XYZ file of C-alpha atoms in Angstrom:
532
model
C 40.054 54.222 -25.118
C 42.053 56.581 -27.268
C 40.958 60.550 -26.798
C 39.614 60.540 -30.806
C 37.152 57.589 -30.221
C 36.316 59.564 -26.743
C 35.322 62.824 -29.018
C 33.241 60.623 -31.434
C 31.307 58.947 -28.425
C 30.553 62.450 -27.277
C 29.396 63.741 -30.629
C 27.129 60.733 -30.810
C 25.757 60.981 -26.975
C 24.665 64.629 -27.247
C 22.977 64.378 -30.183
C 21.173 60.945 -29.728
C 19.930 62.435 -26.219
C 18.807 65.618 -27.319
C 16.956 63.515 -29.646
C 15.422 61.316 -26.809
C 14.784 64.853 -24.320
C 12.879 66.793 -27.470
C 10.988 64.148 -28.006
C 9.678 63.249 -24.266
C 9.403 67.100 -23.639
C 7.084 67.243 -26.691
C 4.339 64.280 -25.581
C 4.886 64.489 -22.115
C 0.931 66.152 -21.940
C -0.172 63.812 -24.438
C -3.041 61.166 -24.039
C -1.138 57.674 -24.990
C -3.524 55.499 -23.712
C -6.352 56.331 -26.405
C -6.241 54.203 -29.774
C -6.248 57.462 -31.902
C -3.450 59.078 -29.093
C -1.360 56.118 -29.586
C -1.927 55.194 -32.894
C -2.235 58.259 -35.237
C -0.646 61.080 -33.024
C -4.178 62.435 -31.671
C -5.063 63.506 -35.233
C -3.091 66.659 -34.905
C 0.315 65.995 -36.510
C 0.932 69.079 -39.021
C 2.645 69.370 -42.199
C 6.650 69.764 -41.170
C 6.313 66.872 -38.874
C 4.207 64.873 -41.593
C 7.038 65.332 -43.915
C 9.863 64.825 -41.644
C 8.657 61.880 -40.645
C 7.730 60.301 -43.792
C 11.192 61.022 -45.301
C 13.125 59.765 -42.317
C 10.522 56.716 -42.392
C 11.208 56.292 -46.167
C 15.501 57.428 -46.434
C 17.165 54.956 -43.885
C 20.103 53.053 -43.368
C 19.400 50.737 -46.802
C 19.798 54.373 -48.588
C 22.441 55.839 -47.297
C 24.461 52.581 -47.191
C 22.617 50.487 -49.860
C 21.468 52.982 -52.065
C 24.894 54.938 -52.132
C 26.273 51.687 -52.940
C 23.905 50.746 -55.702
C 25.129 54.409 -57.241
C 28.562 53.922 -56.725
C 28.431 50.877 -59.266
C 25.687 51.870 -61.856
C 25.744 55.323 -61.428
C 22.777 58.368 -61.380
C 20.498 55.620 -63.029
C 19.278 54.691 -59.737
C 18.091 58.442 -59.370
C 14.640 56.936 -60.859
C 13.667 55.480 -57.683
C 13.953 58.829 -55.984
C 12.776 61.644 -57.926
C 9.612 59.677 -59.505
C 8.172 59.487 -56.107
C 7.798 62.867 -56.403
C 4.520 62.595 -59.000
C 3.435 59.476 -56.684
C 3.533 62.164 -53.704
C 1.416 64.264 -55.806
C -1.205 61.836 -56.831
C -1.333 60.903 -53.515
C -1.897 64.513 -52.044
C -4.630 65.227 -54.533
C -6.603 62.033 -54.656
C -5.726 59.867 -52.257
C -5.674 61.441 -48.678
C -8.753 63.658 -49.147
C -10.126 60.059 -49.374
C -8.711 58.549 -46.137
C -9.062 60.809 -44.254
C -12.858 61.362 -45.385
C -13.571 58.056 -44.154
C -11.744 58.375 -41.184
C -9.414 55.747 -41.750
C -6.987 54.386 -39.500
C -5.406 51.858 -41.223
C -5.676 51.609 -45.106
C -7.648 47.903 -44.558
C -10.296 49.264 -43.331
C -10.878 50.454 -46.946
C -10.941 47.520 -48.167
C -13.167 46.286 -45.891
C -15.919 48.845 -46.948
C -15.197 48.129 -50.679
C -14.621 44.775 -50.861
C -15.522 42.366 -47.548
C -13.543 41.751 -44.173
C -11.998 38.817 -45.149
C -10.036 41.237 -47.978
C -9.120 43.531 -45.115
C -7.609 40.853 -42.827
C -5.335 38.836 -45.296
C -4.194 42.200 -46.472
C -3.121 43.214 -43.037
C -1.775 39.739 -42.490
C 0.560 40.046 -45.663
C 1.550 43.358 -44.913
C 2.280 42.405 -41.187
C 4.608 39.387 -42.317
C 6.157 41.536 -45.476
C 7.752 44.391 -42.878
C 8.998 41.655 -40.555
C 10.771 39.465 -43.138
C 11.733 42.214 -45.321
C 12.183 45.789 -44.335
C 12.783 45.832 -40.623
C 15.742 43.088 -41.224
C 17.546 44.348 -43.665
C 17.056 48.639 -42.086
C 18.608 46.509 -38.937
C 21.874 45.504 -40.786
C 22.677 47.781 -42.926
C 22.708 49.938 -40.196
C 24.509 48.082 -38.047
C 27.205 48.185 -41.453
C 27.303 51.977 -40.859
C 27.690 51.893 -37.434
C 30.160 49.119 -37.205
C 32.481 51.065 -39.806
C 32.068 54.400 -38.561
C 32.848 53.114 -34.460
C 34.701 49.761 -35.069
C 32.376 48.026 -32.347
C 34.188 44.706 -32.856
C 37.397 46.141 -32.397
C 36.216 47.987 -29.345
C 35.012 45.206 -28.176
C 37.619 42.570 -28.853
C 35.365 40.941 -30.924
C 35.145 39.267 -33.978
C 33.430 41.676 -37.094
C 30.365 39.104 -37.308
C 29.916 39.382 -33.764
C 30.251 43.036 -33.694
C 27.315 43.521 -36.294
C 25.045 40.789 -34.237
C 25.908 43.496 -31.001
C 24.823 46.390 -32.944
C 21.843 45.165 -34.558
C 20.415 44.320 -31.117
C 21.355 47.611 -29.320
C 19.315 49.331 -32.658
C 16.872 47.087 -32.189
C 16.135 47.578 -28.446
C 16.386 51.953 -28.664
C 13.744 51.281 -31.725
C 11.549 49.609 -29.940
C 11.509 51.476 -26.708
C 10.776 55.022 -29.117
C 7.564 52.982 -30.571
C 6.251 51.199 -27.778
C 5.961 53.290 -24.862
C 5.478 56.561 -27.509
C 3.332 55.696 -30.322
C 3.178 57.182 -33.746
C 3.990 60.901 -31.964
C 7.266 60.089 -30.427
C 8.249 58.502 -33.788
C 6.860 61.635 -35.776
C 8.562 64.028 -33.705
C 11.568 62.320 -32.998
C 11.657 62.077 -37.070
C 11.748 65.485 -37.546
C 14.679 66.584 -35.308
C 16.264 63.403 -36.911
C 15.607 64.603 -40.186
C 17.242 67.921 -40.039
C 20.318 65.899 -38.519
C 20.158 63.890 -42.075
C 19.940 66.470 -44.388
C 22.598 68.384 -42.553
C 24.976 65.436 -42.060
C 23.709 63.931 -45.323
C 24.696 67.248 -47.470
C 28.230 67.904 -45.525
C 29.310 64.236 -46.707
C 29.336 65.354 -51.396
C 30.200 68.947 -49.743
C 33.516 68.085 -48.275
C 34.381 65.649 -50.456
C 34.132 67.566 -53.124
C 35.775 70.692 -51.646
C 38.472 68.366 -50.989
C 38.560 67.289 -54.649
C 38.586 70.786 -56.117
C 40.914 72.518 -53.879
C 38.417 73.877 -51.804
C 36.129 74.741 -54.963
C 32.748 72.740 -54.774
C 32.022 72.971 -58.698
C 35.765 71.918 -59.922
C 35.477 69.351 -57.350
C 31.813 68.036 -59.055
C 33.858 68.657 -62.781
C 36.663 66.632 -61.756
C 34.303 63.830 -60.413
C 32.687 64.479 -63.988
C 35.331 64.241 -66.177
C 36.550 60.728 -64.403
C 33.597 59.373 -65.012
C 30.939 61.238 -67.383
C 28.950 57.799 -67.555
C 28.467 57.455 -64.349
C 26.214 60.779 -63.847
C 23.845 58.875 -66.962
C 20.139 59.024 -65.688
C 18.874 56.874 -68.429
C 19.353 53.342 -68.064
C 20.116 50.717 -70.650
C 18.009 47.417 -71.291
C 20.452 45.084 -69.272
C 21.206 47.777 -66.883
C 20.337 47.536 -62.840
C 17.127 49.737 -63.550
C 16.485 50.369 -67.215
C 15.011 53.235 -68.382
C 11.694 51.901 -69.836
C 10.871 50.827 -65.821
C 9.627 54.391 -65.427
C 5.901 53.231 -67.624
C 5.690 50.137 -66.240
C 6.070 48.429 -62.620
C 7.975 51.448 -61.779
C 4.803 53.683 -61.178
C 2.821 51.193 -59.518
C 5.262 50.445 -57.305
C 5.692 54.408 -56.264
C 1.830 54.914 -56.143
C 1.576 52.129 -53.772
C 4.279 53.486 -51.561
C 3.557 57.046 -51.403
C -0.367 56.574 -51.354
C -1.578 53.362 -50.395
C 1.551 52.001 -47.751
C 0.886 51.941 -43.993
C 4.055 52.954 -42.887
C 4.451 55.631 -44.679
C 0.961 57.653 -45.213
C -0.200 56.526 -41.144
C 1.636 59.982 -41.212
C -0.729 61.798 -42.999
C -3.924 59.894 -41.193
C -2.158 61.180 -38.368
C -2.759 64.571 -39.744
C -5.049 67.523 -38.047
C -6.456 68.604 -41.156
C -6.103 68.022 -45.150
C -4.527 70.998 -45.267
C -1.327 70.031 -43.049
C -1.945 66.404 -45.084
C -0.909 67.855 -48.285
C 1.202 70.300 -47.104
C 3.230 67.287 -45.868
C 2.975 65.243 -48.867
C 4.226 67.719 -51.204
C 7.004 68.774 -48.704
C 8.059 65.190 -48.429
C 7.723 65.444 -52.773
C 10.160 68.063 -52.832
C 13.086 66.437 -50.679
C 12.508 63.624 -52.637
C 14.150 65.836 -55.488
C 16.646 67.354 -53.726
C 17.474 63.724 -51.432
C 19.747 62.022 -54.086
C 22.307 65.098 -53.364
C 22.948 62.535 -50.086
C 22.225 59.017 -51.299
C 23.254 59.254 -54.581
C 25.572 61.728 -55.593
C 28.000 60.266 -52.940
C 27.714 56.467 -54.445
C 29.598 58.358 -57.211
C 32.538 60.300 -55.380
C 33.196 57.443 -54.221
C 33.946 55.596 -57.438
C 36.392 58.533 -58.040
C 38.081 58.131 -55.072
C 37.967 54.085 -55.017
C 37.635 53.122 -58.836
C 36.135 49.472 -58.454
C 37.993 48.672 -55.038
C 34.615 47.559 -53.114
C 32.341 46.547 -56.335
C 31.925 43.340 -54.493
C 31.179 44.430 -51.541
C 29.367 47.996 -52.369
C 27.434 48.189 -49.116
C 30.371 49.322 -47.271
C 31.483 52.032 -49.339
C 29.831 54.709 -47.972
C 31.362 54.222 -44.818
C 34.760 54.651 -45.909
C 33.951 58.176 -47.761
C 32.070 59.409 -44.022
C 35.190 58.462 -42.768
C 37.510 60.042 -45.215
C 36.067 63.616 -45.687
C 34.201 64.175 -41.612
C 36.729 65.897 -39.142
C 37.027 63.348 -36.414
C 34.321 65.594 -34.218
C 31.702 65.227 -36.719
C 31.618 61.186 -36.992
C 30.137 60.626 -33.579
C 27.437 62.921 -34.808
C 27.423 61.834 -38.660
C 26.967 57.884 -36.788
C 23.794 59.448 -34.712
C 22.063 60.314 -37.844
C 23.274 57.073 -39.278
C 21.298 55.660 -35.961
C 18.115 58.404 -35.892
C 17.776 57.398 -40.113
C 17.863 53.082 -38.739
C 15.371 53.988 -35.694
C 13.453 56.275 -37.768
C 12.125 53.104 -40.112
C 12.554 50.639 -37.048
C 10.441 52.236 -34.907
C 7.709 53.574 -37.422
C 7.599 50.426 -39.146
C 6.928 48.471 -35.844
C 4.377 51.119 -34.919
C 2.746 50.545 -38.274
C 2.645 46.994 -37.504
C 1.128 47.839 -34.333
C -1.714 49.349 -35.386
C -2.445 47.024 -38.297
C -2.725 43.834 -35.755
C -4.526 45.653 -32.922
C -6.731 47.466 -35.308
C -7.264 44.957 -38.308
C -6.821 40.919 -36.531
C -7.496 41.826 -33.015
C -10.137 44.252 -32.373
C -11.827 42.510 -35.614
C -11.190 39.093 -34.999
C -10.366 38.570 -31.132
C -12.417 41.034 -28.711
C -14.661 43.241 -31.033
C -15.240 45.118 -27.683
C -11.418 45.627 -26.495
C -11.360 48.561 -24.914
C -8.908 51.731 -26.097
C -5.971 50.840 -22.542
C -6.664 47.672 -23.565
C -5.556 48.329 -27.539
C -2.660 50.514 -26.625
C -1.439 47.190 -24.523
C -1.688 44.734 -27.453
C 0.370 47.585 -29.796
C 2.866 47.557 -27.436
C 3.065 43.455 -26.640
C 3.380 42.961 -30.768
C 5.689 45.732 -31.109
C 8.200 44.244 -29.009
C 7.595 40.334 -30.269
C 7.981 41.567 -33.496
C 11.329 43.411 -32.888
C 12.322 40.716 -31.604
C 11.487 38.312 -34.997
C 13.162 41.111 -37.283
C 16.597 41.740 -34.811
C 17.255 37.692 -35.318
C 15.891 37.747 -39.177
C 18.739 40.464 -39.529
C 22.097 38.713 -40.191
C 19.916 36.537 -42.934
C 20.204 38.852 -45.199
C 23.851 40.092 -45.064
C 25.884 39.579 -48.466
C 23.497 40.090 -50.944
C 24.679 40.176 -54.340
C 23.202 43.254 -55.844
C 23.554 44.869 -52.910
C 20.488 45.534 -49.980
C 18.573 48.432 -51.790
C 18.286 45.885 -54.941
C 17.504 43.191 -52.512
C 15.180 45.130 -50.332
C 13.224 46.173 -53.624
C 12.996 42.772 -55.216
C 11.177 41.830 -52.163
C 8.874 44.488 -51.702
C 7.453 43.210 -55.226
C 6.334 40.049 -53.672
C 3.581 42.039 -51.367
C 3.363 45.709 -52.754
C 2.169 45.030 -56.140
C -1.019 42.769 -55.198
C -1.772 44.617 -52.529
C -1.388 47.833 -55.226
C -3.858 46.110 -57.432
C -6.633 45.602 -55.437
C -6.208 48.940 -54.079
C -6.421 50.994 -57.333
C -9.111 48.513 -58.064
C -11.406 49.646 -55.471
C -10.970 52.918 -55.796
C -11.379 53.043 -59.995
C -13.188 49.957 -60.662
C -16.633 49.575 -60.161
C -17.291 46.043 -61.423
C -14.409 44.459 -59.183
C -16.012 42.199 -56.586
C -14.548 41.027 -53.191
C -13.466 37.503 -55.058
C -11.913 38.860 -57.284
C -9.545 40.911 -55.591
C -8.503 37.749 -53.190
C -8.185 35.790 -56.358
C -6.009 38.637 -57.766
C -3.938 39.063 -54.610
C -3.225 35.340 -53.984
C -2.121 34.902 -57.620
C 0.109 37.939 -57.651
C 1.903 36.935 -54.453
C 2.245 33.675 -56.347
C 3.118 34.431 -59.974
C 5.973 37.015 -58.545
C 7.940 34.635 -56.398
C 7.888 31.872 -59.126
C 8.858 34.378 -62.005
C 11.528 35.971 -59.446
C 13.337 32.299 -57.811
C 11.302 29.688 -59.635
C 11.638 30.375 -63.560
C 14.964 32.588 -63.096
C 15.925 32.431 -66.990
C 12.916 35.000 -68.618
C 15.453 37.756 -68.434
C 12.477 39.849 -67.442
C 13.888 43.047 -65.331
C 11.718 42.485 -62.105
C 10.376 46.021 -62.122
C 8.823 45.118 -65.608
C 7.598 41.965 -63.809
C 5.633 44.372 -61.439
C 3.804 46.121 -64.592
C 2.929 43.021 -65.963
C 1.727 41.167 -62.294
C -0.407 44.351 -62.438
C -2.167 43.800 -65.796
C -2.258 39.911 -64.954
C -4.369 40.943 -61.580
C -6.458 43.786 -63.080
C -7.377 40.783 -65.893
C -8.390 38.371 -63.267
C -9.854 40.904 -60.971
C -12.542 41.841 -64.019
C -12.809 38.130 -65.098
C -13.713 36.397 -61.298
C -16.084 39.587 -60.973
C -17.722 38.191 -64.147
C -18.864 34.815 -62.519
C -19.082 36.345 -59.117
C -20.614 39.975 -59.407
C -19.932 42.847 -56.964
C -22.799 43.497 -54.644
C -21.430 46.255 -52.614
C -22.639 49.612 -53.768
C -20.122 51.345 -51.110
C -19.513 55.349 -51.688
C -17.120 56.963 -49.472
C -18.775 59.504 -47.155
C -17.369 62.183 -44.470
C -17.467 61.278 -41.186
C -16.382 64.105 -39.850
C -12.639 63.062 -38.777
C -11.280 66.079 -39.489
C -11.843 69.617 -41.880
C -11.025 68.911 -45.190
C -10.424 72.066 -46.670
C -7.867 71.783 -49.457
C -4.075 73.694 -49.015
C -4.488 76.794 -51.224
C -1.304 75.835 -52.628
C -1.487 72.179 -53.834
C -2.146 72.786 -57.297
C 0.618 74.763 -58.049
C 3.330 72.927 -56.025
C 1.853 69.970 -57.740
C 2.704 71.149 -60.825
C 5.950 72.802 -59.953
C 7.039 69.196 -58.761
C 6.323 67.414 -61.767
C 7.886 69.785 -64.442
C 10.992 69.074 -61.991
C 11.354 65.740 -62.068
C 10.229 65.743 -65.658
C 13.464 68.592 -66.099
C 15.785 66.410 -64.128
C 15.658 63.677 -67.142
C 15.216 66.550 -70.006
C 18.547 67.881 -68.732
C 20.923 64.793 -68.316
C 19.086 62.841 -71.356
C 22.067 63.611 -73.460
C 24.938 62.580 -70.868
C 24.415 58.788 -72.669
């Protein structure tokens, strides 16, 4: 073993343990064996750990390799799916969470059982369960196994072929994810998050900062100009009709798709149920809304240096890219390190994402379906047994989806569309319509899951853009939802009331960060609108 590879290993040891000893120092008083210990964090998660979390949950290995990728061939038009979360983050702190956690919620089916019927809740947690382990924990598992495999060379390490390599990385991920969510629960995730989180916007930021330094002769802005001036089209937020995400995306399936994640997606807002009060809830949403901004500085920004230092070198095989900047602009100390955030931004998702899956079969199949009686020890167990089953599923599901031709952050949203929007629709429904009745919104939900994957692989010649496909699912299921509810009437009369979960004061300052957030992102496309 040569003495650079040595210094790398180091790098990545010390920060990956200190990591692992922060976050076993932090719960070693608290109670995992209750549901709410295990599953939410003991209610008491506050705003900096709500936000870390969810943007270490949300920016993972797919970003910084697949995203970065997706940006080095079409550019800052990709920026959309980043900074429009922003007003979904928003919506979601002012109407949304004051909702959950009114009601106490633990997992967002148990809304729709009180709306609509039981039956709604369990096929929704059934569809959700199946969505994360076919499509999100897979594809976090390889692409950052790609980042770790370029950054290390494991197969050469190893003597092994590069396929093989991956398959060994992708199961070492796979076991340190597992062992964070299982024996920790949502708080070892949520503060192991945090620390990781830091490590990512530190080692994220150092990546465009170097390189560009580099580039201008140690001179940051010449270094952006030069990048500029290479390749003005590139930095072009506004996306044209045949483009990889066209402009007109942001008023159609674009904002359902965001409102669904930020608001109404396990993973992501079990966070914020996790919260101690509204107060911390919010703060953490609109936290999470500002990095959201300032996050395509990292997964973004360097898609595009590399085109200036590559020109079209990897444009068939974009999802390795990134790697080869890392490598070109970090000092051989910083890699080892630069690879541990790489490996906290994978476990991050990994592990929150099998937590989340956790709690949605213990909570919403077995404690509803299988022993209505289970006790709490006996929950935690059953989190724990389909946390690791399930790791298992997604670590072999992984190589499936290697070589995918727009790249995994394309792929990775063009499945998401198969479960997000339905779910999205019968959602919004029960919050803002009345009149929809528990048939309808199965009707709705089985016929969006089905109209989507036809119109996506079936009838592949429309030349619909697939995130206009998500506006018009939407319509398609709020028009059924109203028309089954027509021959089958809603008889539930439910109205959300307190139960006391936790103070629901508001955050003094919601309403102006709010606002502040969405003249920003509303700026961001003012300013560059010209650069066509």
């Amino acid at each position: 073993m040569n003495s650079e590879l040595i210094i790398i290993l180091a790098s990545f040891l010390v920060f990956t343990g200190g990591v692992a000893f922060f976050t076993w120092y932090s719960l070693r008083k608290t109670n995992l064996t209750s549901s709410d210990g295990y599953f939410l964090g003991g209610r008491s998660l506050t705003g900096t750990v709500i936000a870390g979390s969810m943007l270490l949950t949300n920016i993972s290995s797919e970003h910084l390799i697949g995203m970065n990728g997706n940006s080095y061939v079409n550019g800052f038009i990709v920026i959309a799916w980043e900074v429009t979360s922003s007003i979904a983050l928003v919506i979601a702190a002012i109407f949304f969470v004051p909702k959950y956690l009114k009601m106490g919620l633990t997992t967002i089916p148990q809304f729709l059982e009180n709306r609509f019927d039981g039956l709604t809740r369990t096929m929704v947690a059934a569809i959700l369960i199946f969505s994360f382990v076919v499509t999100l924990l897979p594809i976090v598992l390889y692409s950052g196994a790609i980042g770790i495999e370029s950054l290390f060379g494991v197969s050469e390490a190893l003597g092994v072929s590069k396929s093989e390599g991956l398959w060994i990385t992708v199961v070492i991920i796979g076991v340190i994810g597992s062992i964070y969510a299982i024996f920790g629960g949502l708080k070892a995730v949520a503060y192991s998050d945090t620390i990781n989180g830091f490590g990512l916007l530190i080692g994220g930021l150092l990546i465009p900062v170097l390189a560009l330094l580099a580039i201008g002769d140690n001179n940051i802005w010449d270094g952006l100009v030069k990048v500029y001036d290479y390749a003005p089209e590139k930095f072009n937020v506004v996306g044209a009709r045949d483009s990889v995400l066209p402009f007109e995306v942001l008023f159609t399936g674009l904002i359902i798709n965001q409102l669904y994640f930020w608001g109404m997606n396990q993973t992501i807002i079990q966070r914020a149920l996790g919260a101690k009060n509204l107060k911390e809830a919010q703060k953490g949403l609109l936290i999470t809304g500002l990095f959201k901004i300032l996050i395509p500085l990292i997964i973004v920004l360097p898609g595009v240096i590399c085109y200036y230092y590559f020109q079209d070198t990897y444009f068939d095989q974009q999802d390795t890219v990134y790697p080869q900047l890392v490598k070109k602009v970090l000092p051989v100390w910083l890699i080892g390190f630069f690879a541990a955030v790489i490996m906290g931004a994978v476990l991050s998702t990994f592990n929150s994402v099998l937590n989340s899956v956790a709690t949605l079969f213990s909570i919403d199949i077995y404690k509803k379906h299988i022993a209505k009686n289970v006790s709490d020890t006996k929950l935690v167990k059953i989190g724990k047994v389909t946390s690791a089953i399930l790791a298992v599923v997604a670590i072999f599901a992984a190589p499936m989806v290697a070589n995918a031709s727009d790249g995994l952050y394309q792929l990775l949203q063009e499945l998401n569309g198969i479960f997000f929007i339905p779910i999205a629709s019968i959602l919004l429904a029960g919050f803002f319509m009345k009149k929809v009745s528990a048939m309808g919104a199965k009707v709705a939900l089985m016929f969006g899951l089905s109209f989507y994957i036809f119109m996506t692989w079936g009838y592949t010649s429309h030349g619909i853009h697939f995130v206009h496909l998500w506006g018009i699912e939407f319509l398609l299921n709020v028009a059924i939802m109203y028309s089954v509810s027509h021959f089958y009437p809603n008889k539930n009369n439910y109205e959300i009331t307190d139960v006391g979960a936790v103070n629901l004061t508001t955050w003094k300052y919601t309403i102006p960060m709010s606002i502040g957030l969405c003249a920003v992102t509303v700026l961001i496309y003012v300013l560059l609108w010209n650069n066509q």
